[in-house]
CSV table of C-alpha atoms in Angstrom, one decimal:
chain,number,residue,atom,x,y,z
N,1,MET,CA,-11.8,16.6,-24.0
N,2,MET,CA,-13.4,15.7,-20.6
N,3,LEU,CA,-15.1,12.6,-19.9
N,4,ASP,CA,-19.0,13.0,-19.6
N,5,ARG,CA,-20.0,10.9,-16.7
N,6,SER,CA,-23.4,12.3,-16.2
N,7,THR,CA,-25.2,9.5,-18.2
N,8,VAL,CA,-23.1,6.8,-16.1
N,9,PRO,CA,-25.1,5.9,-12.9
N,10,PRO,CA,-23.1,5.3,-9.6
N,11,ILE,CA,-21.6,1.9,-9.3
N,12,PRO,CA,-23.8,-0.2,-6.8
N,13,GLU,CA,-22.1,-0.5,-3.3
N,14,ASP,CA,-23.5,-2.0,-0.3
N,15,ARG,CA,-21.3,-2.1,2.9
N,16,THR,CA,-22.7,-5.3,4.0
N,17,PHE,CA,-21.4,-7.1,0.9
N,18,THR,CA,-17.8,-7.9,1.8
N,19,VAL,CA,-14.9,-9.7,-0.1
N,20,ASP,CA,-15.3,-12.9,1.7
N,21,GLN,CA,-18.6,-13.3,0.4
N,22,LEU,CA,-17.4,-13.6,-3.3
N,23,THR,CA,-17.4,-17.0,-4.7
N,24,PRO,CA,-15.3,-18.6,-7.4
N,25,GLN,CA,-18.6,-18.6,-9.3
N,26,ASP,CA,-18.9,-14.9,-9.4
N,27,TYR,CA,-15.5,-14.7,-10.8
N,28,ALA,CA,-16.3,-17.3,-13.6
N,29,ALA,CA,-19.4,-15.6,-14.6
N,30,VAL,CA,-17.6,-12.4,-15.0
N,31,CYS,CA,-14.9,-14.1,-17.2
N,32,ALA,CA,-17.3,-15.5,-19.3
N,33,PHE,CA,-19.3,-12.2,-19.6
N,34,LEU,CA,-16.1,-10.5,-20.5
N,35,ALA,CA,-15.3,-13.1,-23.0
N,36,ASP,CA,-18.8,-12.7,-24.9
N,37,ARG,CA,-18.2,-8.7,-25.0
N,38,LEU,CA,-14.9,-9.3,-26.5
N,39,ARG,CA,-16.0,-11.9,-28.9
N,40,GLU,CA,-18.7,-9.2,-30.0
N,41,LEU,CA,-16.1,-6.6,-30.4
N,42,VAL,CA,-14.1,-9.0,-32.8
N,43,VAL,CA,-17.4,-9.8,-34.7
N,44,GLY,CA,-18.0,-6.3,-35.2
N,45,GLY,CA,-14.8,-5.6,-36.5
N,46,GLN,CA,-13.5,-3.9,-33.8
N,47,GLU,CA,-10.4,-6.4,-33.1
N,48,ALA,CA,-8.0,-3.8,-31.8
N,49,ALA,CA,-10.0,-2.3,-29.6
N,50,ALA,CA,-11.1,-6.0,-28.0
N,51,ARG,CA,-7.1,-6.4,-27.8
N,52,VAL,CA,-6.4,-3.3,-25.9
N,53,ILE,CA,-9.3,-4.1,-23.7
N,54,ASP,CA,-8.3,-7.5,-22.9
N,55,GLU,CA,-4.9,-6.3,-22.1
N,56,ALA,CA,-6.3,-3.8,-19.6
N,57,VAL,CA,-8.4,-6.3,-17.9
N,58,SER,CA,-5.7,-9.0,-17.9
N,59,LEU,CA,-4.0,-6.9,-15.4
N,60,ARG,CA,-6.8,-7.8,-12.7
N,61,THR,CA,-7.9,-11.2,-14.0
N,62,ASP,CA,-4.4,-12.5,-14.0
N,63,THR,CA,-4.0,-12.4,-10.6
N,64,LEU,CA,-7.7,-12.7,-9.5
N,65,GLY,CA,-7.7,-16.3,-11.2
N,66,PRO,CA,-5.0,-17.7,-8.9
N,67,ASN,CA,-6.5,-16.0,-6.0
N,68,PHE,CA,-9.9,-17.6,-6.5
N,69,GLN,CA,-8.2,-20.9,-7.0
N,70,TRP,CA,-7.4,-21.2,-3.3
N,71,GLU,CA,-11.4,-22.5,-2.7
N,72,ALA,CA,-10.7,-25.3,-5.0
N,73,ASP,CA,-7.2,-26.2,-3.5
N,74,TYR,CA,-8.0,-25.8,-0.1
N,75,PRO,CA,-11.8,-26.5,0.3
N,76,HIS,CA,-11.8,-26.7,4.1
N,77,GLU,CA,-9.5,-23.7,5.1
N,78,PRO,CA,-10.3,-20.0,5.1
N,79,VAL,CA,-8.9,-17.7,2.7
N,80,PRO,CA,-5.9,-15.9,4.2
N,81,ASP,CA,-6.3,-12.3,5.1
N,82,ASN,CA,-3.6,-11.1,2.8
N,83,TRP,CA,-5.3,-13.1,-0.2
N,84,LEU,CA,-8.5,-11.3,0.8
N,85,THR,CA,-7.0,-7.9,0.7
N,86,GLU,CA,-5.5,-8.7,-2.8
N,87,ARG,CA,-8.8,-10.0,-3.9
N,88,LEU,CA,-10.6,-6.9,-2.9
N,89,SER,CA,-8.4,-4.6,-4.7
N,90,ASP,CA,-8.4,-6.5,-7.9
N,91,TRP,CA,-12.1,-7.2,-7.8
N,92,ASN,CA,-13.1,-3.7,-7.3
N,93,GLN,CA,-10.8,-2.4,-10.0
N,94,LEU,CA,-12.4,-4.8,-12.3
N,95,VAL,CA,-16.0,-3.9,-11.5
N,96,ILE,CA,-15.0,-0.2,-12.2
N,97,LEU,CA,-13.7,-1.2,-15.4
N,98,LEU,CA,-16.9,-3.5,-16.4
N,99,TRP,CA,-19.2,-0.9,-15.2
N,100,ALA,CA,-17.9,2.0,-17.5
N,101,GLY,CA,-18.4,-0.2,-20.5
N,102,TRP,CA,-21.3,-2.6,-19.9
N,103,HIS,CA,-23.3,-1.7,-16.8
N,104,ASP,CA,-26.3,-1.7,-19.0
N,105,ALA,CA,-25.5,-4.7,-21.2
N,106,ASP,CA,-27.7,-8.0,-21.1
N,107,GLY,CA,-26.1,-10.3,-18.9
N,108,TYR,CA,-24.7,-7.7,-16.3
N,109,ASP,CA,-25.2,-9.0,-12.9
N,110,GLN,CA,-25.8,-5.8,-10.8
N,111,ASP,CA,-26.8,-8.0,-7.7
N,112,ARG,CA,-23.2,-9.6,-7.6
N,113,TRP,CA,-21.0,-7.5,-9.8
N,114,ARG,CA,-20.5,-4.7,-7.4
N,115,LEU,CA,-17.9,-3.0,-5.2
N,116,VAL,CA,-17.3,-4.9,-2.0
N,117,SER,CA,-15.8,-3.9,1.6
N,118,SER,CA,-13.6,-5.5,4.0
N,119,PRO,CA,-15.0,-7.8,6.7
N,120,VAL,CA,-15.2,-6.3,10.2
N,121,PRO,CA,-12.0,-7.4,12.1
N,122,GLN,CA,-12.6,-9.8,14.7
N,123,LYS,CA,-10.8,-7.3,17.3
N,124,GLU,CA,-13.7,-4.5,16.3
N,125,LYS,CA,-16.4,-7.0,16.9
N,126,ALA,CA,-15.0,-7.5,20.3
N,127,GLY,CA,-15.6,-4.0,21.2
N,128,ALA,CA,-14.5,-3.1,24.7
N,129,ASP,CA,-13.0,-6.2,25.4
N,130,ALA,CA,-10.4,-5.8,22.7
N,131,PRO,CA,-6.9,-4.8,23.7
N,132,PHE,CA,-6.1,-1.0,22.8
N,133,ASP,CA,-4.2,-0.8,19.5
N,134,PRO,CA,-2.5,2.4,19.0
N,135,ALA,CA,-2.8,2.0,15.0
N,136,ALA,CA,-6.3,1.4,14.8
N,137,HIS,CA,-6.8,4.4,17.2
N,138,VAL,CA,-5.1,6.7,15.1
N,139,LEU,CA,-6.6,5.2,11.8
N,140,ASN,CA,-10.0,5.7,13.3
N,141,SER,CA,-9.6,9.2,14.3
N,142,GLU,CA,-11.3,12.1,13.1
N,143,GLY,CA,-8.1,13.8,12.0
N,144,TYR,CA,-7.3,10.6,9.9
N,145,ALA,CA,-10.6,10.4,8.3
N,146,GLU,CA,-10.2,14.4,7.3
N,147,TRP,CA,-6.9,13.6,5.8
N,148,LYS,CA,-7.9,10.6,4.0
N,149,GLU,CA,-11.0,12.5,2.6
N,150,ARG,CA,-8.8,15.3,1.3
N,151,ALA,CA,-6.3,13.1,-0.3
N,152,GLY,CA,-9.2,11.2,-1.9
N,153,ARG,CA,-10.6,14.4,-3.3
N,154,GLU,CA,-7.1,15.5,-4.5
N,155,GLY,CA,-6.6,12.1,-6.0
N,156,ASP,CA,-9.7,11.9,-7.8
N,157,ALA,CA,-8.9,15.4,-9.5
N,158,LEU,CA,-5.7,14.2,-10.7
N,159,ARG,CA,-7.2,10.9,-12.1
N,160,GLU,CA,-9.8,12.9,-13.7
N,161,GLU,CA,-7.3,15.2,-15.3
N,162,PHE,CA,-5.3,12.2,-16.6
N,163,LEU,CA,-8.2,10.3,-18.0
N,164,SER,CA,-9.4,13.6,-19.9
N,165,ARG,CA,-5.6,14.3,-21.2
N,166,ALA,CA,-4.7,13.3,-24.8
N,167,ILE,CA,-1.7,11.0,-24.8
N,168,ARG,CA,0.6,10.9,-27.8
N,169,ARG,CA,3.5,8.6,-26.4
N,170,PRO,CA,4.2,6.2,-23.9
N,171,GLU,CA,6.3,8.5,-21.8
N,172,GLU,CA,3.6,10.7,-20.9
N,173,ALA,CA,1.7,8.0,-19.3
N,174,ASP,CA,4.5,6.3,-17.6
N,175,GLU,CA,4.1,8.3,-14.2
N,176,ALA,CA,0.5,7.4,-13.8
N,177,PRO,CA,-0.8,4.5,-11.7
N,178,LEU,CA,-1.2,1.5,-13.7
N,179,SER,CA,-5.0,1.4,-12.6
N,180,TRP,CA,-5.4,4.9,-14.2
N,181,ARG,CA,-3.7,3.7,-17.3
N,182,SER,CA,-5.7,0.6,-17.6
N,183,ASP,CA,-9.0,2.8,-16.8
N,184,LYS,CA,-8.0,5.0,-19.9
N,185,VAL,CA,-7.5,2.3,-22.2
N,186,VAL,CA,-10.7,0.8,-21.2
N,187,VAL,CA,-12.9,3.7,-21.3
N,188,TYR,CA,-11.6,5.1,-24.6
N,189,GLY,CA,-11.3,1.5,-26.1
N,190,SER,CA,-15.2,1.2,-25.3
N,191,VAL,CA,-15.8,4.7,-27.0
N,192,LEU,CA,-14.0,3.6,-30.0
N,193,ALA,CA,-15.9,0.6,-30.3
N,194,HIS,CA,-19.0,2.6,-30.6
N,195,ASN,CA,-17.6,4.0,-34.2
N,196,GLY,CA,-18.9,0.5,-35.4
N,197,VAL,CA,-22.6,1.3,-34.2
N,198,PRO,CA,-24.6,2.4,-37.0
N,199,ARG,CA,-26.1,5.9,-36.6
N,200,THR,CA,-29.9,6.2,-36.0
N,201,PRO,CA,-31.9,9.2,-34.3
N,202,ALA,CA,-31.9,7.1,-31.3
N,203,ASN,CA,-28.1,7.1,-30.6
N,204,GLU,CA,-27.0,10.3,-32.4
N,205,ASN,CA,-25.5,11.4,-29.1
N,206,LEU,CA,-23.6,8.3,-28.6
N,207,TRP,CA,-20.0,9.2,-27.4
N,208,ARG,CA,-18.1,8.0,-30.6
N,209,GLY,CA,-14.3,7.8,-30.4
N,210,THR,CA,-11.8,10.2,-32.3
N,211,ALA,CA,-8.4,9.8,-33.8
N,212,ALA,CA,-6.8,11.3,-30.7
N,213,ASP,CA,-8.8,8.7,-28.7
N,214,ALA,CA,-7.2,6.0,-30.4
N,215,LEU,CA,-3.9,7.3,-30.0
N,216,SER,CA,-4.3,7.6,-26.2
N,217,VAL,CA,-5.4,4.1,-26.2
N,218,LEU,CA,-2.5,2.9,-28.0
N,219,ALA,CA,0.3,5.0,-26.1
N,220,ALA,CA,-1.3,4.2,-22.7
N,221,GLY,CA,-1.5,0.5,-23.7
N,222,GLU,CA,2.3,0.5,-24.7
N,223,SER,CA,3.0,2.1,-21.4
N,224,ILE,CA,1.3,-0.6,-19.6
N,225,ARG,CA,3.0,-3.4,-21.7
N,226,ARG,CA,6.5,-1.7,-21.0
N,227,THR,CA,5.7,-1.5,-17.1
N,228,ILE,CA,4.6,-5.1,-17.0
N,229,LEU,CA,7.7,-6.3,-19.1
N,230,THR,CA,10.2,-4.7,-16.8
N,231,GLY,CA,8.7,-5.9,-13.8
N,232,ARG,CA,8.5,-9.3,-15.1
N,233,ALA,CA,12.2,-9.2,-15.5
N,234,LYS,CA,12.5,-8.2,-11.8
N,235,HIS,CA,10.1,-11.0,-10.9
N,236,ILE,CA,12.1,-13.5,-13.0
N,237,HIS,CA,15.1,-12.7,-11.2
N,238,GLN,CA,13.3,-12.7,-7.8
N,239,GLY,CA,11.9,-16.3,-8.5
N,240,LEU,CA,15.3,-17.6,-9.4
N,241,MET,CA,16.9,-15.9,-6.2
N,242,LEU,CA,14.2,-17.7,-4.1
N,243,GLY,CA,14.8,-21.3,-5.4
N,244,THR,CA,12.5,-21.4,-8.4
N,245,THR,CA,14.0,-23.2,-11.5
N,246,TRP,CA,14.2,-21.9,-15.2
N,247,SER,CA,11.5,-24.6,-16.0
N,248,GLU,CA,9.0,-23.6,-13.3
N,249,ILE,CA,9.1,-19.8,-14.5
N,250,ALA,CA,8.9,-20.9,-18.0
N,251,GLU,CA,5.7,-23.0,-17.3
N,252,ALA,CA,4.4,-20.0,-15.4
N,253,LEU,CA,4.7,-17.8,-18.5
N,254,GLY,CA,3.9,-20.3,-21.2
N,255,ARG,CA,7.5,-20.1,-22.7
N,256,THR,CA,10.7,-22.2,-23.0
N,257,PRO,CA,13.2,-22.0,-20.7
N,258,ASP,CA,15.5,-20.4,-23.3
N,259,GLN,CA,13.2,-17.6,-24.1
N,260,VAL,CA,13.0,-16.9,-20.6
N,261,ARG,CA,16.6,-16.8,-20.4
N,262,ALA,CA,16.8,-14.4,-23.2
N,263,GLU,CA,14.3,-12.0,-21.6
N,264,LEU,CA,16.1,-11.6,-18.3
N,265,ARG,CA,19.5,-11.3,-20.4
N,266,TYR,CA,17.8,-8.5,-22.7
N,267,TRP,CA,16.6,-6.4,-19.5
N,268,ALA,CA,19.6,-7.1,-17.6
N,269,ASP,CA,21.7,-5.5,-20.6
N,270,GLU,CA,19.2,-2.7,-21.1
N,271,ASN,CA,18.7,-1.6,-17.3
N,272,SER,CA,22.0,-1.6,-15.5
N,273,ASP,CA,20.2,-0.5,-12.1
N,274,LEU,CA,17.3,-3.1,-12.8
N,275,TYR,CA,18.3,-5.2,-9.6
N,276,TYR,CA,19.6,-2.4,-7.7
N,277,GLY,CA,18.9,-3.2,-3.8
N,278,ALA,CA,17.9,-6.6,-4.5
N,279,ASP,CA,19.4,-10.0,-3.5
N,280,GLN,CA,22.5,-10.0,-5.6
N,281,ARG,CA,24.6,-12.7,-4.2
N,282,VAL,CA,24.6,-14.9,-7.4
N,283,PRO,CA,25.5,-12.5,-10.6
N,284,VAL,CA,22.8,-12.5,-13.6
N,285,ALA,CA,25.6,-14.3,-15.7
N,286,ALA,CA,25.4,-17.2,-13.5
N,287,LEU,CA,21.8,-17.4,-13.3
N,288,LEU,CA,22.0,-17.6,-17.0
N,289,ASP,CA,24.2,-20.5,-16.8
N,290,LEU,CA,22.0,-22.5,-14.5
N,291,GLY,CA,20.5,-25.6,-15.9
N,292,ASP,CA,16.6,-25.9,-16.8
N,293,ASP,CA,16.0,-27.4,-13.4
N,294,GLU,CA,18.8,-26.3,-11.3
N,295,THR,CA,18.2,-24.1,-8.2
N,296,VAL,CA,20.3,-21.1,-6.6
N,297,PRO,CA,21.7,-22.5,-3.2
N,298,ALA,CA,19.7,-21.5,0.0
N,299,ARG,CA,21.1,-19.1,2.1
N,300,GLU,CA,21.8,-20.3,6.0
N,301,GLU,CA,19.2,-17.7,7.1
N,302,ASP,CA,16.6,-19.1,5.0
N,303,ARG,CA,17.1,-22.7,5.9
């Protein structure tokens, strides 16, 4: 079944609205709006759909929350460029998900919850006085713009094909980017939620979910869960090798140190090449033996 996007207007976009203009208040308002929408689904008997949508949206909010915390922690310092880059990507993905399900819902702020762009770099503002940048010259060339447009069209076609394809097993979604999988969960989860809306002459054409849609949401959601868990084991390993403690990692995950050890042990046993190419100067078995507040000795080059 192909997605019918004809009834959904384009997402508002203003090139002068840049990511550095977003505020923690914008993020807090989005979270409050989402919480209300998910609560409505639960009250309406759509708890499963609410859980799936919450899981997909958390892929963005889990990183946006700490990102926007920068202003609270360092009120007199500008947000670093790499943080703004991460904020732009996650914010725009979150807006796309929100727009697909609730662009016409009460409380949706169309003035603020829109796609944002990057600020104009200072070098570009300087104009002719800026030093020549070979990389920028290539990226701003007509040839690169044509290639990027063609790649975008082809990528859009692949994404559209994935979103319209029925998914029966998690493995069928594993090769798709995480953002595509989360879009599939959110879009079809919203469609399944329509099944709880009473039929009236006014909404007789409302897109309602099918059994195949439910299976696609479940399979794509499971694929996302597995990807996140596999990546989490790598991040636990990386954190330990970089000097964090079991206690600190456990606090970050809201678990106990022993629970986190068990998770690393499980993934190390199940995936022999999980840490291929990574820093392996300390065996996983030795990491598991570290005390809750012990750290791996720093390498000479890291001191």
